Coordinates of C-alpha atoms in Angstrom, one line a residue:
Chain A
M1 CA -8.8 -4.9 20.1
S2 CA -9.7 -2.7 17.2
L3 CA -7.6 -2.9 14.1
F4 CA -6.6 0.7 14.5
P5 CA -4.9 2.2 17.5
A6 CA -7.4 5.0 18.4
T7 CA -6.2 8.1 20.2
A8 CA -7.3 8.4 23.8
A9 CA -9.3 11.6 23.0
A10 CA -11.1 9.9 20.2
K11 CA -11.9 7.0 22.5
A12 CA -13.4 9.2 25.1
A13 CA -15.4 11.1 22.6
D14 CA -16.6 7.8 21.2
R15 CA -17.9 6.8 24.6
R16 CA -19.7 10.1 25.0
A17 CA -21.2 9.8 21.5
T18 CA -22.5 6.3 22.0
K19 CA -24.2 7.1 25.3
P20 CA -27.9 6.3 25.0
A21 CA -29.5 9.5 23.8
P22 CA -32.9 11.0 24.2
R23 CA -35.1 10.0 21.3
P24 CA -33.7 12.0 18.3
A25 CA -35.9 14.2 16.2
P26 CA -36.9 12.5 13.0
R27 CA -35.7 15.5 11.0
G28 CA -32.2 15.1 12.3
Q29 CA -32.3 11.4 11.6
R30 CA -33.2 12.0 8.0
A31 CA -30.3 14.4 7.6
A32 CA -27.9 11.7 9.0
Y33 CA -29.1 9.2 6.4
G34 CA -28.6 11.8 3.7
F35 CA -25.0 12.2 4.9
I36 CA -24.2 8.5 4.6
A37 CA -26.3 7.8 1.5
P38 CA -23.7 8.7 -1.1
L39 CA -21.1 6.4 0.4
G40 CA -23.7 3.8 1.2
I41 CA -24.8 3.7 -2.5
G42 CA -21.2 3.5 -3.6
F43 CA -20.5 0.6 -1.2
A44 CA -23.6 -1.2 -2.2
V45 CA -22.8 -1.0 -5.9
F46 CA -19.0 -1.6 -5.8
Y47 CA -18.5 -3.6 -2.7
F48 CA -21.5 -5.3 -1.1
W49 CA -23.1 -6.5 -4.4
P50 CA -19.8 -7.7 -5.8
M51 CA -19.2 -9.7 -2.6
I52 CA -22.5 -11.5 -3.1
Q53 CA -21.7 -11.9 -6.8
T54 CA -18.2 -13.3 -6.3
F55 CA -19.7 -15.9 -3.9
Y56 CA -22.4 -16.7 -6.5
F57 CA -19.8 -16.9 -9.4
S58 CA -17.7 -19.3 -7.5
F59 CA -20.5 -21.9 -7.9
T60 CA -21.0 -21.3 -11.6
E61 CA -19.3 -21.8 -15.0
F62 CA -19.1 -18.8 -17.3
G63 CA -20.3 -19.9 -20.8
P64 CA -18.5 -18.9 -24.0
F65 CA -21.7 -16.9 -25.0
G66 CA -22.2 -15.2 -21.6
G67 CA -24.4 -16.4 -18.8
H68 CA -23.6 -18.4 -15.7
T69 CA -24.5 -22.1 -15.3
W70 CA -24.7 -23.5 -11.8
T71 CA -22.1 -26.1 -11.3
G72 CA -22.2 -26.6 -7.5
T73 CA -18.9 -27.1 -5.9
D74 CA -17.0 -28.1 -9.0
N75 CA -14.9 -24.9 -9.0
Y76 CA -13.8 -25.6 -5.5
A77 CA -12.9 -29.1 -6.3
R78 CA -10.9 -27.9 -9.3
V79 CA -9.0 -25.3 -7.3
L80 CA -8.1 -27.8 -4.6
R81 CA -7.0 -30.4 -7.1
D82 CA -4.9 -28.0 -9.2
V83 CA -1.2 -28.2 -8.7
T84 CA -0.6 -24.7 -9.9
V85 CA -2.8 -23.5 -7.0
W86 CA -0.7 -25.2 -4.4
Q87 CA 2.4 -23.9 -6.0
A88 CA 1.0 -20.4 -6.0
L89 CA 0.0 -20.8 -2.4
G90 CA 3.4 -22.0 -1.5
N91 CA 5.0 -19.1 -3.3
T92 CA 2.6 -16.7 -1.6
L93 CA 3.5 -18.0 1.8
I94 CA 7.2 -17.7 1.0
Y95 CA 6.6 -14.0 -0.1
C96 CA 4.8 -13.5 3.2
G97 CA 7.7 -15.0 5.1
I98 CA 10.3 -12.9 3.3
G99 CA 8.1 -9.8 3.5
L100 CA 8.2 -10.1 7.3
V101 CA 11.9 -9.5 7.3
A102 CA 11.1 -5.8 6.8
L103 CA 9.8 -5.7 10.4
P104 CA 13.0 -6.4 12.3
L105 CA 15.0 -4.2 9.8
A106 CA 12.5 -1.3 10.4
I107 CA 12.7 -1.8 14.2
V108 CA 16.4 -1.7 14.3
V109 CA 16.5 1.5 12.2
A110 CA 13.7 3.1 14.3
A111 CA 15.7 2.3 17.5
L112 CA 18.8 3.8 16.0
L113 CA 16.9 6.9 15.0
N114 CA 15.6 7.2 18.5
R115 CA 19.1 7.8 19.9
R116 CA 19.0 10.9 22.0
G117 CA 20.5 14.0 20.3
L118 CA 20.9 12.2 16.9
R119 CA 21.0 14.7 14.0
G120 CA 19.4 14.3 10.7
V121 CA 16.5 12.1 11.8
A122 CA 14.1 13.7 9.4
V123 CA 16.5 13.3 6.5
Y124 CA 17.0 9.6 7.2
R125 CA 13.3 9.0 7.6
A126 CA 12.6 10.7 4.3
L127 CA 15.3 8.7 2.4
Y128 CA 14.1 5.4 3.8
F129 CA 10.5 6.1 2.9
V130 CA 11.2 7.0 -0.8
P131 CA 11.0 3.4 -2.1
F132 CA 7.6 3.0 -0.6
V133 CA 6.3 6.2 -2.3
T134 CA 7.7 5.3 -5.7
L135 CA 5.6 3.8 -8.4
P136 CA 5.8 0.0 -8.0
V137 CA 6.2 -0.5 -11.7
A138 CA 9.2 1.8 -11.7
V139 CA 10.6 -0.1 -8.7
G140 CA 10.2 -3.4 -10.5
L141 CA 11.8 -2.1 -13.7
V142 CA 14.9 -0.6 -12.0
W143 CA 15.4 -3.8 -9.9
N144 CA 15.1 -5.9 -13.0
W145 CA 17.9 -3.8 -14.5
L146 CA 20.0 -4.2 -11.4
Y147 CA 19.4 -8.0 -11.4
N148 CA 20.1 -8.3 -15.1
G149 CA 22.3 -11.3 -15.7
D150 CA 24.4 -9.8 -18.5
F151 CA 24.9 -6.2 -17.7
G152 CA 23.4 -5.9 -14.2
L153 CA 25.2 -3.9 -11.5
L154 CA 24.5 -6.6 -8.9
N155 CA 26.5 -9.2 -10.7
E156 CA 29.3 -6.7 -11.1
I157 CA 29.4 -5.8 -7.4
L158 CA 29.2 -9.5 -6.4
G159 CA 31.9 -10.2 -8.9
W160 CA 34.3 -8.2 -6.7
F161 CA 33.8 -10.7 -4.0
G162 CA 34.2 -13.7 -6.3
V163 CA 30.6 -14.5 -6.7
D164 CA 29.7 -16.0 -10.1
R165 CA 27.4 -14.2 -12.6
H166 CA 23.8 -15.2 -12.1
Y167 CA 20.4 -14.7 -13.9
W168 CA 18.6 -13.7 -10.7
V169 CA 15.0 -13.3 -12.0
S170 CA 15.0 -15.9 -14.7
D171 CA 16.4 -18.7 -12.6
P172 CA 13.5 -20.4 -10.7
S173 CA 15.7 -21.1 -7.8
T174 CA 16.5 -17.4 -7.1
A175 CA 13.5 -15.6 -8.6
V176 CA 11.2 -15.8 -5.6
L177 CA 14.0 -14.6 -3.3
A178 CA 15.0 -11.8 -5.7
I179 CA 11.4 -10.5 -5.8
G180 CA 11.0 -10.9 -2.1
A181 CA 14.1 -8.8 -1.5
V182 CA 12.6 -6.0 -3.5
M183 CA 9.4 -6.3 -1.4
V184 CA 11.4 -5.9 1.8
W185 CA 13.4 -3.0 0.3
S186 CA 10.2 -1.1 -0.7
T187 CA 8.2 -1.7 2.5
T188 CA 10.9 -1.2 5.2
G189 CA 10.4 2.6 5.2
Y190 CA 6.7 2.2 5.7
Y191 CA 7.1 0.1 8.8
L192 CA 9.9 2.4 10.0
I193 CA 7.4 5.2 10.2
I194 CA 4.9 3.0 12.2
F195 CA 7.7 1.9 14.6
M196 CA 9.0 5.4 15.0
A197 CA 5.6 6.5 16.1
G198 CA 5.4 3.5 18.5
I199 CA 8.8 4.2 20.0
K200 CA 8.0 7.9 20.5
A201 CA 5.2 6.8 22.8
I202 CA 7.6 5.1 25.2
P203 CA 8.4 7.4 28.1
R204 CA 12.0 8.7 28.2
D205 CA 12.1 8.1 31.9
Y206 CA 12.3 4.3 31.4
Y207 CA 15.5 4.7 29.4
E208 CA 17.0 7.1 31.8
A209 CA 16.2 4.9 34.8
A210 CA 17.7 1.9 32.9
E211 CA 20.8 3.9 32.1
L212 CA 21.3 4.8 35.7
D213 CA 21.1 1.1 36.5
G214 CA 23.9 0.6 34.1
A215 CA 22.0 -1.0 31.2
G216 CA 23.8 -0.7 27.9
P217 CA 22.1 0.1 24.6
L218 CA 21.5 -3.5 23.7
R219 CA 20.0 -4.3 27.0
R220 CA 17.8 -1.2 26.9
F221 CA 16.6 -2.3 23.5
F222 CA 15.6 -5.8 24.6
T223 CA 14.1 -4.9 28.0
I224 CA 12.4 -1.7 27.2
T225 CA 11.9 -0.9 23.5
L226 CA 11.0 -4.4 22.3
P227 CA 8.4 -5.3 24.9
L228 CA 6.8 -1.9 24.9
L229 CA 6.7 -1.9 21.1
S230 CA 5.0 -5.3 20.9
P231 CA 1.5 -3.9 20.3
T232 CA 2.8 -1.9 17.4
L233 CA 4.8 -4.9 16.2
F234 CA 1.6 -7.0 16.4
F235 CA -0.3 -4.5 14.4
A236 CA 2.5 -4.2 11.8
S237 CA 2.7 -8.0 11.4
V238 CA -1.0 -8.3 10.8
I239 CA -0.9 -5.6 8.1
C240 CA 2.3 -7.1 6.6
M241 CA 0.8 -10.5 6.4
I242 CA -2.5 -9.3 4.8
Q243 CA -0.6 -7.2 2.3
S244 CA 1.9 -9.9 1.3
L245 CA -0.8 -12.6 0.9
Q246 CA -2.3 -10.3 -1.8
T247 CA 1.0 -9.6 -3.5
F248 CA 0.8 -9.1 -7.3
D249 CA 2.3 -5.9 -8.7
L250 CA 6.0 -6.6 -8.3
I251 CA 5.7 -10.2 -9.5
Y252 CA 3.7 -9.2 -12.5
I253 CA 6.2 -6.5 -13.5
M254 CA 9.4 -8.3 -12.7
M255 CA 8.3 -11.5 -14.4
G256 CA 6.7 -10.3 -17.6
E257 CA 5.2 -13.0 -19.7
K258 CA 8.2 -14.7 -21.3
N259 CA 10.3 -15.2 -18.3
P260 CA 11.0 -19.0 -17.8
A261 CA 10.4 -18.7 -14.1
V262 CA 6.9 -17.3 -14.4
G263 CA 5.2 -20.4 -13.1
D264 CA 7.6 -20.8 -10.2
T265 CA 7.0 -17.3 -8.9
Q266 CA 3.3 -17.0 -9.4
S267 CA 1.3 -15.7 -6.4
V268 CA -2.3 -16.6 -5.6
V269 CA -3.6 -13.2 -6.9
G270 CA -1.4 -13.6 -10.0
L271 CA -3.0 -16.9 -10.7
F272 CA -6.4 -15.4 -10.1
Y273 CA -5.7 -12.6 -12.6
K274 CA -4.6 -15.2 -15.2
W275 CA -7.7 -17.4 -14.7
A276 CA -10.2 -14.5 -14.6
F277 CA -8.9 -12.2 -17.3
I278 CA -6.7 -14.3 -19.6
E279 CA -8.0 -17.8 -19.5
N280 CA -11.6 -16.9 -19.0
A281 CA -12.1 -19.3 -16.1
Q282 CA -14.2 -16.9 -14.0
G283 CA -15.9 -19.4 -11.9
A284 CA -12.7 -21.1 -10.8
A285 CA -11.1 -17.7 -10.3
A286 CA -13.9 -16.6 -8.0
A287 CA -13.6 -19.8 -6.0
L288 CA -9.8 -19.1 -5.7
A289 CA -10.4 -15.5 -4.6
F290 CA -12.9 -16.7 -2.0
L291 CA -10.6 -19.3 -0.6
L292 CA -7.8 -16.7 -0.4
M293 CA -10.2 -14.5 1.6
L294 CA -10.8 -17.4 4.0
L295 CA -7.1 -18.0 4.3
I296 CA -6.4 -14.3 5.1
A297 CA -9.3 -14.3 7.6
G298 CA -8.1 -17.5 9.2
L299 CA -4.5 -16.4 9.5
T300 CA -5.5 -13.0 10.9
Y301 CA -7.7 -14.7 13.5
L302 CA -4.7 -17.0 14.4
Q303 CA -2.5 -13.9 14.9
F304 CA -5.1 -12.3 17.2
R305 CA -5.2 -15.6 19.2
L306 CA -1.5 -15.8 19.4
Q307 CA -1.0 -12.2 20.4
R308 CA -1.9 -13.1 24.0
K309 CA 1.4 -15.1 24.2
W310 CA 3.7 -12.3 23.3
V311 CA 2.1 -8.9 23.1
H312 CA 2.3 -6.7 26.3
Y313 CA -0.2 -4.1 26.8
G314 CA 1.1 -1.6 29.3
Chain B
M1 CA 35.8 14.2 28.7
A2 CA 36.2 10.4 28.1
D3 CA 32.5 10.0 28.4
R4 CA 31.8 12.6 25.7
R5 CA 34.1 10.9 23.3
R6 CA 32.4 7.6 23.8
V7 CA 29.1 9.2 23.0
N8 CA 30.6 10.7 19.8
T9 CA 32.0 7.4 18.6
G10 CA 28.7 5.8 19.4
S11 CA 26.8 8.3 17.3
L12 CA 29.4 8.1 14.6
A13 CA 28.7 4.3 14.3
T14 CA 25.0 5.0 14.3
H15 CA 25.4 7.5 11.5
L16 CA 27.5 5.0 9.6
V17 CA 24.9 2.2 9.8
L18 CA 22.1 4.6 9.0
S19 CA 23.8 6.1 6.0
L20 CA 24.7 2.7 4.6
G21 CA 21.0 1.8 4.8
A22 CA 20.0 5.1 3.3
L23 CA 22.4 4.5 0.4
V24 CA 20.8 1.1 -0.3
M25 CA 17.4 2.8 -0.3
V26 CA 18.3 5.6 -2.6
F27 CA 20.9 4.1 -4.9
P28 CA 18.6 2.3 -7.2
F29 CA 17.0 5.6 -8.1
L30 CA 20.3 7.2 -8.8
W31 CA 21.2 4.2 -10.9
Q32 CA 17.9 4.6 -12.7
A33 CA 18.7 8.3 -13.5
L34 CA 22.2 7.5 -14.6
T35 CA 21.0 4.7 -16.9
A36 CA 18.4 6.9 -18.5
L37 CA 21.2 9.3 -19.4
K38 CA 23.4 6.7 -21.1
S39 CA 23.3 5.6 -24.7
L40 CA 22.0 2.1 -25.5
A41 CA 25.5 1.0 -26.4
E42 CA 27.0 2.2 -23.2
V43 CA 24.4 0.4 -21.1
S44 CA 25.5 -3.0 -22.3
K45 CA 29.1 -2.4 -21.6
V46 CA 30.9 -4.8 -19.2
P47 CA 32.0 -3.7 -16.7
P48 CA 29.3 -1.0 -16.4
T49 CA 30.3 2.6 -16.3
F50 CA 29.1 4.7 -13.4
L51 CA 28.7 8.1 -15.0
P52 CA 27.6 8.3 -18.6
D53 CA 30.4 8.9 -21.2
D54 CA 28.1 11.2 -23.0
W55 CA 25.1 12.8 -21.3
N56 CA 22.4 11.6 -23.5
W57 CA 18.9 13.1 -23.1
S58 CA 17.2 11.4 -26.0
S59 CA 15.6 8.6 -24.0
F60 CA 13.4 11.2 -22.4
D61 CA 12.1 12.2 -25.8
E62 CA 11.9 8.6 -27.0
V63 CA 9.5 7.6 -24.2
F64 CA 7.0 10.1 -25.5
T65 CA 7.0 8.6 -29.0
A66 CA 7.3 4.9 -27.9
L67 CA 4.0 5.2 -26.1
P68 CA 1.1 7.6 -25.8
F69 CA 3.0 8.7 -22.7
R70 CA 1.4 12.2 -22.5
E71 CA -2.1 10.7 -22.5
M72 CA -1.1 8.1 -19.9
L73 CA 0.2 10.8 -17.6
T74 CA -3.0 12.7 -18.0
N75 CA -5.1 9.6 -17.3
S76 CA -3.1 9.0 -14.1
A77 CA -3.6 12.6 -13.1
L78 CA -7.4 12.4 -13.7
A79 CA -7.8 9.1 -12.0
T80 CA -5.8 10.4 -9.0
A81 CA -7.8 13.6 -8.9
G82 CA -11.2 11.8 -9.2
R83 CA -10.4 9.2 -6.6
T84 CA -9.1 11.7 -4.1
A85 CA -11.9 14.2 -4.6
G86 CA -14.5 11.4 -4.3
Q87 CA -13.0 10.0 -1.1
L88 CA -12.8 13.5 0.5
V89 CA -16.5 14.2 -0.3
F90 CA -18.1 10.8 0.3
C91 CA -16.0 9.8 3.3
S92 CA -16.2 13.1 5.1
L93 CA -20.0 13.2 4.8
A94 CA -20.4 9.7 6.1
A95 CA -17.7 10.1 8.8
Y96 CA -19.4 13.2 10.1
A97 CA -22.7 11.4 10.4
F98 CA -21.2 8.4 12.1
A99 CA -19.2 10.6 14.5
R100 CA -21.5 13.4 15.4
M101 CA -25.1 12.4 14.7
R102 CA -27.5 10.0 16.3
F103 CA -29.7 7.8 14.2
R104 CA -31.2 4.4 14.3
G105 CA -29.0 1.6 13.0
R106 CA -25.9 3.8 13.2
D107 CA -23.5 1.3 14.9
L108 CA -24.8 -1.6 12.7
L109 CA -24.3 0.5 9.5
F110 CA -20.8 1.6 10.7
G111 CA -19.9 -2.1 11.3
L112 CA -21.1 -3.0 7.9
F113 CA -19.1 -0.2 6.2
L114 CA -16.0 -1.2 8.1
S115 CA -16.4 -4.8 6.8
V116 CA -15.2 -3.5 3.5
L117 CA -11.8 -3.0 5.1
M118 CA -11.5 -6.7 5.7
V119 CA -12.2 -7.9 2.2
P120 CA -9.2 -8.2 -0.1
S121 CA -9.7 -5.9 -3.1
S122 CA -8.7 -8.7 -5.6
L123 CA -11.7 -10.7 -4.4
L124 CA -14.1 -8.1 -5.9
V125 CA -12.5 -7.2 -9.3
L126 CA -14.5 -9.7 -11.3
P127 CA -18.0 -8.4 -10.5
Q128 CA -16.6 -4.8 -10.4
Y129 CA -15.4 -5.3 -14.0
D130 CA -18.9 -6.6 -15.0
I131 CA -20.5 -3.5 -13.4
I132 CA -18.2 -1.1 -15.2
Q133 CA -18.9 -3.0 -18.4
Q134 CA -22.6 -2.7 -17.9
F135 CA -22.3 1.0 -17.3
G136 CA -20.5 1.1 -20.7
L137 CA -17.4 2.6 -19.0
L138 CA -14.6 0.2 -20.0
N139 CA -11.6 2.1 -21.4
S140 CA -12.8 5.4 -19.9
T141 CA -11.3 7.6 -17.2
P142 CA -14.2 7.1 -14.7
A143 CA -13.5 3.4 -14.9
L144 CA -10.2 4.0 -13.3
F145 CA -11.5 5.8 -10.2
L146 CA -15.1 4.9 -9.7
P147 CA -14.8 2.0 -7.2
G148 CA -11.9 3.7 -5.4
M149 CA -13.9 6.8 -4.6
F150 CA -15.6 4.9 -1.8
S151 CA -13.4 3.9 1.1
A152 CA -13.9 2.4 4.4
F153 CA -10.4 3.4 5.5
G154 CA -11.1 7.0 4.6
T155 CA -14.4 7.0 6.5
F156 CA -12.7 5.5 9.6
L157 CA -9.8 8.0 9.5
L158 CA -12.1 11.0 9.2
R159 CA -14.5 9.7 11.8
Q160 CA -11.6 9.6 14.3
A161 CA -10.8 13.2 13.5
F162 CA -14.4 14.3 13.9
L163 CA -14.8 12.4 17.2
A164 CA -11.9 14.4 18.7
L165 CA -13.6 17.8 18.1
P166 CA -15.3 19.6 21.0
K167 CA -19.1 19.6 21.2
E168 CA -19.5 23.3 21.9
L169 CA -18.7 24.6 18.5
E170 CA -21.4 22.6 16.9
E171 CA -23.9 23.6 19.5
A172 CA -23.1 27.3 19.1
A173 CA -23.6 27.1 15.3
R174 CA -26.9 25.3 15.8
I175 CA -28.1 28.0 18.1
D176 CA -27.3 30.5 15.5
G177 CA -29.7 28.6 13.2
A178 CA -27.3 26.7 11.0
G179 CA -28.7 23.5 9.5
S180 CA -26.9 20.1 9.6
F181 CA -25.1 20.6 6.3
R182 CA -24.1 24.1 7.1
V183 CA -22.6 23.0 10.5
F184 CA -20.7 20.2 8.7
W185 CA -19.4 22.3 5.9
S186 CA -18.5 25.7 7.5
V187 CA -17.7 24.7 11.1
M188 CA -16.6 21.1 11.4
L189 CA -14.9 20.3 8.1
P190 CA -12.3 23.1 8.3
L191 CA -11.4 21.8 11.7
I192 CA -10.3 18.4 10.5
R193 CA -8.1 19.8 7.7
P194 CA -5.0 17.9 8.8
A195 CA -6.9 14.6 8.6
L196 CA -8.3 15.6 5.2
A197 CA -4.8 16.4 4.0
A198 CA -3.5 13.1 5.3
L199 CA -6.3 11.2 3.6
A200 CA -5.8 13.1 0.3
V201 CA -2.1 12.4 0.2
I202 CA -2.4 8.7 0.9
T203 CA -5.3 8.3 -1.5
A204 CA -3.4 10.1 -4.2
M205 CA -0.5 7.8 -3.8
T206 CA -2.6 4.7 -3.9
A207 CA -4.4 5.9 -7.0
W208 CA -1.3 6.9 -8.8
N209 CA 0.4 3.6 -8.1
D210 CA -2.6 1.3 -8.7
L211 CA -1.9 -1.5 -11.2
L212 CA -4.2 -4.5 -11.1
W213 CA -7.5 -2.6 -11.6
P214 CA -6.3 -0.4 -14.5
L215 CA -4.8 -3.5 -16.2
I216 CA -8.3 -5.0 -16.1
V217 CA -10.6 -2.2 -17.0
N218 CA -8.6 -0.1 -19.5
T219 CA -6.7 -2.2 -22.0
D220 CA -6.4 0.4 -24.7
P221 CA -3.1 2.2 -24.3
K222 CA -4.7 5.6 -24.8
T223 CA -6.9 5.1 -21.7
M224 CA -4.3 3.4 -19.5
P225 CA -2.7 5.2 -16.6
I226 CA 1.0 5.4 -16.5
S227 CA 1.4 2.5 -14.0
A228 CA -0.1 0.1 -16.5
G229 CA 1.5 1.9 -19.5
L230 CA 5.0 1.3 -18.2
T231 CA 4.3 -2.5 -18.2
S232 CA 3.6 -2.3 -21.9
L233 CA 6.8 -0.4 -22.4
E234 CA 8.5 -3.3 -20.8
G235 CA 6.9 -5.7 -23.2
Q236 CA 7.9 -3.7 -26.3
Y237 CA 11.2 -2.3 -25.3
E238 CA 12.6 -5.3 -23.5
T239 CA 16.2 -4.5 -24.0
N240 CA 16.1 -0.7 -24.2
Y241 CA 16.9 0.0 -20.6
P242 CA 17.7 3.7 -21.0
V243 CA 14.1 4.4 -22.3
M244 CA 12.5 2.2 -19.6
M245 CA 14.5 4.0 -16.9
A246 CA 13.6 7.4 -18.4
G247 CA 9.9 6.4 -18.4
S248 CA 10.0 5.1 -14.9
L249 CA 11.7 8.2 -13.7
I250 CA 9.1 10.5 -15.2
A251 CA 6.2 8.3 -14.0
S252 CA 7.5 8.3 -10.4
L253 CA 8.3 12.0 -10.3
P254 CA 4.8 13.4 -9.5
M255 CA 4.3 11.3 -6.4
L256 CA 7.9 12.0 -5.3
L257 CA 7.2 15.7 -5.5
V258 CA 3.9 15.3 -3.6
Y259 CA 5.8 13.4 -1.0
V260 CA 8.6 16.0 -0.7
F261 CA 6.1 18.8 -0.3
L262 CA 3.5 17.0 1.9
Q263 CA 5.8 14.7 3.8
R264 CA 4.3 15.6 7.2
H265 CA 0.8 14.5 6.1
F266 CA 2.2 11.3 4.7
V267 CA 4.0 10.4 7.8
Q268 CA 0.9 11.4 9.9
S269 CA -1.5 9.3 8.0
V270 CA 0.8 6.3 7.9
A271 CA 1.6 6.6 11.6
F272 CA -2.0 6.9 12.4
S273 CA -3.4 4.1 10.4
G274 CA -0.8 1.7 9.2
S275 CA -2.8 1.0 6.1
K276 CA -2.9 2.2 2.6
G277 CA -6.1 2.2 0.5

C-alpha cells in the first residue's frame, strides 16, 4: 500500500502513464530532465548529501579545532550505554502513546459530526482545527500559563473539585503527562479532518439499511463506521507515531532551561539537539539520529505488518 | 411526533458534547487574550479574575520594545514567502515531468525523491547546518528557507493533481506548436490551481511554525523568525505573562487569518495527504 491514499482517477492515469511507450524523442527527454533538475539539485545538496554525511559523522569524533576523526563504532557504543538516551527513549515512547489518544477522540467527534442533518458542522470543524494551526510556541506558552502552579487557571478550576494545587510542568511525575495532554489537544483537530474525509466516503445506504434493521447509533458506529474507517485509522496511526517519535517543539518551549523536570521530559530529538548544538558532541548526536531513524523505520514496518490483522479493505 | 422529539433530544445532546469540546479547543486562546489585557499585578491575583479590571493595552507595545519583534515578524514573513514560492516552483516543475513526460530512469528517480519523505528531518540538520555555514549564510534570511524550498511531499501532491488531468488539452497545445515549458506554464499549471493553493497554504503554515531549524541557523535575535523569537521572550520575561501572551497572540495571528480565509484549501490538503511538511 502506498503511504498516501491516491484518488481512483489519479491511479487510472498513473497506469496509463506508465504503460511502455514508444521510444521517446531525445529532445523531449532532455526537457524532462530540465524540469526535474532544480528540485534534483536541491535534494542532492540539502537531503541526499546530508544523509550520507550524517551516516559518516556517526563514525567520527568532531575535534575542537574542526575536522572529523574516524572512531569506528564508539559513538554507537556511547549512545547505547548512556542512561539519558534510554530515559529520552522511554519518554518519547510515552509521548507517542499519549499522542495516540488524539485518534479515538477525533473519531468520536468525526462520528458525531457525521450525524444526518446536524447544523454547524463547518463551524465545529473550524474551531477544533484552530489549535493545530496556531504557532506551537504560542500554544506552549499559553498552556504553561494555564498550568502555572501559583496563578494558573487549571489549579483554580481543579480547586473547585477539591484537588490540591500542583506544579504541573515542574514536577517530574506530571510534566510528561502535562506536555502529552497539550500534544493531544493540538493534534486532535488535524486527525478530525482526516477522519471526516474517511467517514464521508462510507456510503449512506449502509447506515440506512442498518437503521431499518433496528441498529442504534452505538451499534452502527461499531459495525459500520469503525471497520470501514480502519484504513484511514491505520494511515493516521502511522503518521501519528512518526510525528510523535520526533517530538521536540512543545517540550523545548514548555520546559525552558531552568525547569527542574528538564531531564525527565527530554525526548530523543531534544537530546539530539542538546548534544549536537550545545554540548558539541556531533558524532554521538549523528549516531543517535541514525538510531532514531532506524527505530521509526522499524516501528513503521511493524505497523504495516500488523495492519493485516485489523485493517479491512472494502 | 414522538419520533421527531427523540431526534431533537439526540441532536441536542450531540451539540452539547461538541460545544464542550469546542470550548476546550478555543478557551486557551480566549484566556491568552484576556491575560494579555490584564496588568502584571492583576495576573498574579488569587483567585484569578476572568475579565480584566482595567483593559490594559500596554503589553502589546511592550512586546515590540522587549524584542526586535518587528524584525522577527518580517523574518517570518520572508522565510514563509521564500519557502512557499520555492516549493511551488520546484515541486510543480518536477511533478509535471514525473506525471506527464516519459524519460529514462523516471520511476527510479521518483522513488529516490520520495525517499526524502521517509527520513526524519532532525536526522539531517547537522550536515545541513554545515552546508549553510559553508555558503556563509548563517544568520541570514535565506538560511531560514533554503532547505525547505525542496519538498518530496509537495512533488507528490502536485504529481497526483497533474495525473488527473485529461491528455487532450496537452496534445492540442502541442499541435499548436507550444514547447514543453509553454504547455506546462500556460495550459497545465492553471488547471491544478486548487492543488497549488493547498500546497501553498500547508507550506506557509509549516514555515511560519518551524522552530528547530531556525533555532539552529539563526541565533542572532535580529535574524530569528518569530517562532524562535518567542522562546527568547520566555527566557527573559519569565514572569511577565501579559507580555508573553500579547507576543504569542500577535505571532499566531497571521496564520490564523490565512486559515480563516483559506480554510477550504487547508482542509483539502490535510484530507488529501495527512502530512505536513
